[in-house]
JSON list of C-alpha atoms in Angstrom, two decimals:
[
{"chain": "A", "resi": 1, "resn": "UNK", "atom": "CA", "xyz": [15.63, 8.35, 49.32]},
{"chain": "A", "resi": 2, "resn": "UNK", "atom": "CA", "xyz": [12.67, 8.34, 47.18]},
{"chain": "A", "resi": 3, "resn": "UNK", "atom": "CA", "xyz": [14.70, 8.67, 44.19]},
{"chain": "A", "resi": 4, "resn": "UNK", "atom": "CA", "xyz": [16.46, 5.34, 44.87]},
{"chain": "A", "resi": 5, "resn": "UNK", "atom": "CA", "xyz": [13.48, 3.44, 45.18]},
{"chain": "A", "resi": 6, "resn": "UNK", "atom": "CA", "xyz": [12.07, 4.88, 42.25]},
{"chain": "A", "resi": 7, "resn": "UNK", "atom": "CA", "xyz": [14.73, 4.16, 40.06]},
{"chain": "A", "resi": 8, "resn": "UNK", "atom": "CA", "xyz": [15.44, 0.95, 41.65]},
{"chain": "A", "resi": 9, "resn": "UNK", "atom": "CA", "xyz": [12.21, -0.48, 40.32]},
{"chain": "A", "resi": 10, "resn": "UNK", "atom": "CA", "xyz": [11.94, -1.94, 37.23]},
{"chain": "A", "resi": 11, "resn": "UNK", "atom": "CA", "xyz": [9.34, -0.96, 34.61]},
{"chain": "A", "resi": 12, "resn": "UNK", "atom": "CA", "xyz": [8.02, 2.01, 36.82]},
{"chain": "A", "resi": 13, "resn": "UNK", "atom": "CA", "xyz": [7.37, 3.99, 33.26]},
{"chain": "A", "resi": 14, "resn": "UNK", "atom": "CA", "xyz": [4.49, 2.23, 32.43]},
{"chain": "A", "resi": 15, "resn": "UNK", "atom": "CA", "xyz": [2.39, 3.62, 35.56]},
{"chain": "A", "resi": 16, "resn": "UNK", "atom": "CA", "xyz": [2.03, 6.98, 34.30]},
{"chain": "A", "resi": 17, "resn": "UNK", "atom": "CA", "xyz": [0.95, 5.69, 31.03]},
{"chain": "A", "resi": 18, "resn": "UNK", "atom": "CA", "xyz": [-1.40, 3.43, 32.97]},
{"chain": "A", "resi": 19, "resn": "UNK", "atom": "CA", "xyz": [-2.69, 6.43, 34.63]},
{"chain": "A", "resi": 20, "resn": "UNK", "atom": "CA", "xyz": [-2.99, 8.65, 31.30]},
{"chain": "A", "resi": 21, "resn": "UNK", "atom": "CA", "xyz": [-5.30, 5.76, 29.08]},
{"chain": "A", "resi": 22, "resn": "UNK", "atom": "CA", "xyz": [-7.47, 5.10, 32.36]},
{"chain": "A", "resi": 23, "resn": "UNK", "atom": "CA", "xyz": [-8.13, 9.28, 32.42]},
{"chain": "A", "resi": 24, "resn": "UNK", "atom": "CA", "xyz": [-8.67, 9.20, 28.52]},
{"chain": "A", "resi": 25, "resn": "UNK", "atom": "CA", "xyz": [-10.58, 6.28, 28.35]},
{"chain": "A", "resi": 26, "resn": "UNK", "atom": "CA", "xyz": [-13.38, 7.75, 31.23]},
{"chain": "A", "resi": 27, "resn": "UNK", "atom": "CA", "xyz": [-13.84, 10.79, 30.04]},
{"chain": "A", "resi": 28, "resn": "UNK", "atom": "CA", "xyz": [-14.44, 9.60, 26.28]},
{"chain": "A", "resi": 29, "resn": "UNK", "atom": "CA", "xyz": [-16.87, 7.23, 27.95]},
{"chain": "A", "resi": 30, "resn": "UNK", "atom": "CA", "xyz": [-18.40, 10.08, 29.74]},
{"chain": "A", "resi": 31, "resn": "UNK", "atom": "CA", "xyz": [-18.51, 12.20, 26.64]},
{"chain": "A", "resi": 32, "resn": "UNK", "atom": "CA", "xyz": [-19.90, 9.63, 24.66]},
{"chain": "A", "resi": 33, "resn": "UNK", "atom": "CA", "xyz": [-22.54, 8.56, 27.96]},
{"chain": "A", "resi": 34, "resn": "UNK", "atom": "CA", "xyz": [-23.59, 12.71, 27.29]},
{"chain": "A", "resi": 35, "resn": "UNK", "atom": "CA", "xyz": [-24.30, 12.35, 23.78]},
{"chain": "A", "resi": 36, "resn": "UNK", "atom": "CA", "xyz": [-25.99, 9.67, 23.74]},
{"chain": "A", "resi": 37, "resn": "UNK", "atom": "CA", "xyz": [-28.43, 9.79, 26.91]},
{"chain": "A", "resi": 38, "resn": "UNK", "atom": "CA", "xyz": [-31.93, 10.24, 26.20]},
{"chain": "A", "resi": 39, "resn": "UNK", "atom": "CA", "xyz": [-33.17, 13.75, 26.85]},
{"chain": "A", "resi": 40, "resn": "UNK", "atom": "CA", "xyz": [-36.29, 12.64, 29.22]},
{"chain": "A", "resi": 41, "resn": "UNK", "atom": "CA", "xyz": [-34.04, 10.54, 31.67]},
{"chain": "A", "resi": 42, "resn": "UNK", "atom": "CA", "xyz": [-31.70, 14.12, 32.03]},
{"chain": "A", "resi": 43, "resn": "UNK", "atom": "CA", "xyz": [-35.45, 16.21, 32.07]},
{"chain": "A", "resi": 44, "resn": "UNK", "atom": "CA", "xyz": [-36.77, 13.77, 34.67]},
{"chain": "A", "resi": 45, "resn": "UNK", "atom": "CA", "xyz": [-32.73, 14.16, 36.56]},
{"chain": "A", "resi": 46, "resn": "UNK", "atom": "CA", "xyz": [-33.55, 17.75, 36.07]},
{"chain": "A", "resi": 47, "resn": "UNK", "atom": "CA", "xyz": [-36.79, 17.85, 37.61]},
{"chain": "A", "resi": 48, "resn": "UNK", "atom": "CA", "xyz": [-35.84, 15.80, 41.08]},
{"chain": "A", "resi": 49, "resn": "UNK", "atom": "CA", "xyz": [-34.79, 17.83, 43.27]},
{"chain": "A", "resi": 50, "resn": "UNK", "atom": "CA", "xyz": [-38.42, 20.24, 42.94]},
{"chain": "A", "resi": 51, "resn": "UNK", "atom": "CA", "xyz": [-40.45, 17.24, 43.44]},
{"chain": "A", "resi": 52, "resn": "UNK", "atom": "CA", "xyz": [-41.84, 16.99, 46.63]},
{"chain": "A", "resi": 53, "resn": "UNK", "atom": "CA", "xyz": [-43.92, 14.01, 46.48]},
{"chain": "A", "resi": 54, "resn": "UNK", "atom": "CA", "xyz": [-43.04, 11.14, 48.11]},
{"chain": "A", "resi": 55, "resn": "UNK", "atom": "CA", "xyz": [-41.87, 8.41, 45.77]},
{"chain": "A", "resi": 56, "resn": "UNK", "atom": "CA", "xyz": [-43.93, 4.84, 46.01]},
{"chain": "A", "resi": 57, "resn": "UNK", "atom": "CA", "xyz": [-41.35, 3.38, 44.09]},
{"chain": "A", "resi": 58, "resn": "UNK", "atom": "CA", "xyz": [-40.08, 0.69, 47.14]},
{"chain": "A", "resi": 59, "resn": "UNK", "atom": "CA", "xyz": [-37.27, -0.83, 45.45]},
{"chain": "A", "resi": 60, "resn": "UNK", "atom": "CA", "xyz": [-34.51, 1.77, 46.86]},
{"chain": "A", "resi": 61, "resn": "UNK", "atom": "CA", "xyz": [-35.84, 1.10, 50.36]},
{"chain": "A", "resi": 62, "resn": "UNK", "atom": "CA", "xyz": [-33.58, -1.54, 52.95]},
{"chain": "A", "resi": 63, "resn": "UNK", "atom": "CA", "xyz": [-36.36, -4.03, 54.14]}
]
């Protein structure tokens, strides 16, 4: 059954083409995000999760 619907539909080859260039094209960009991020954004990233003050920074909070 699934093979006749398949094959019944008309340019169905380009999906998995579709599928391959939007894979390819994110992880390029996500290579090319690593090389290019600057070092004390990643350090401060880094350092988060050990920081246990309180942030006063109130733009993240729902008012």
């Amino acid at each position: 059954m699934k093979k006749d619907i398949l094959s019944s539909m008309e340019n169905i080859e380009i999906y998995p083409i579709i599928s391959l260039l939007i894979f390819v094209i994110f992880f390029i960009g996500m290579f090319w995000w690593v090389l290019k991020v600057d070092r004390t954004y990643v350090d401060h990233m880094k350092e988060m999760p050990f920081n246990d003050e309180p942030q006063n920074d109130k733009s993240n909070e729902n008012v």
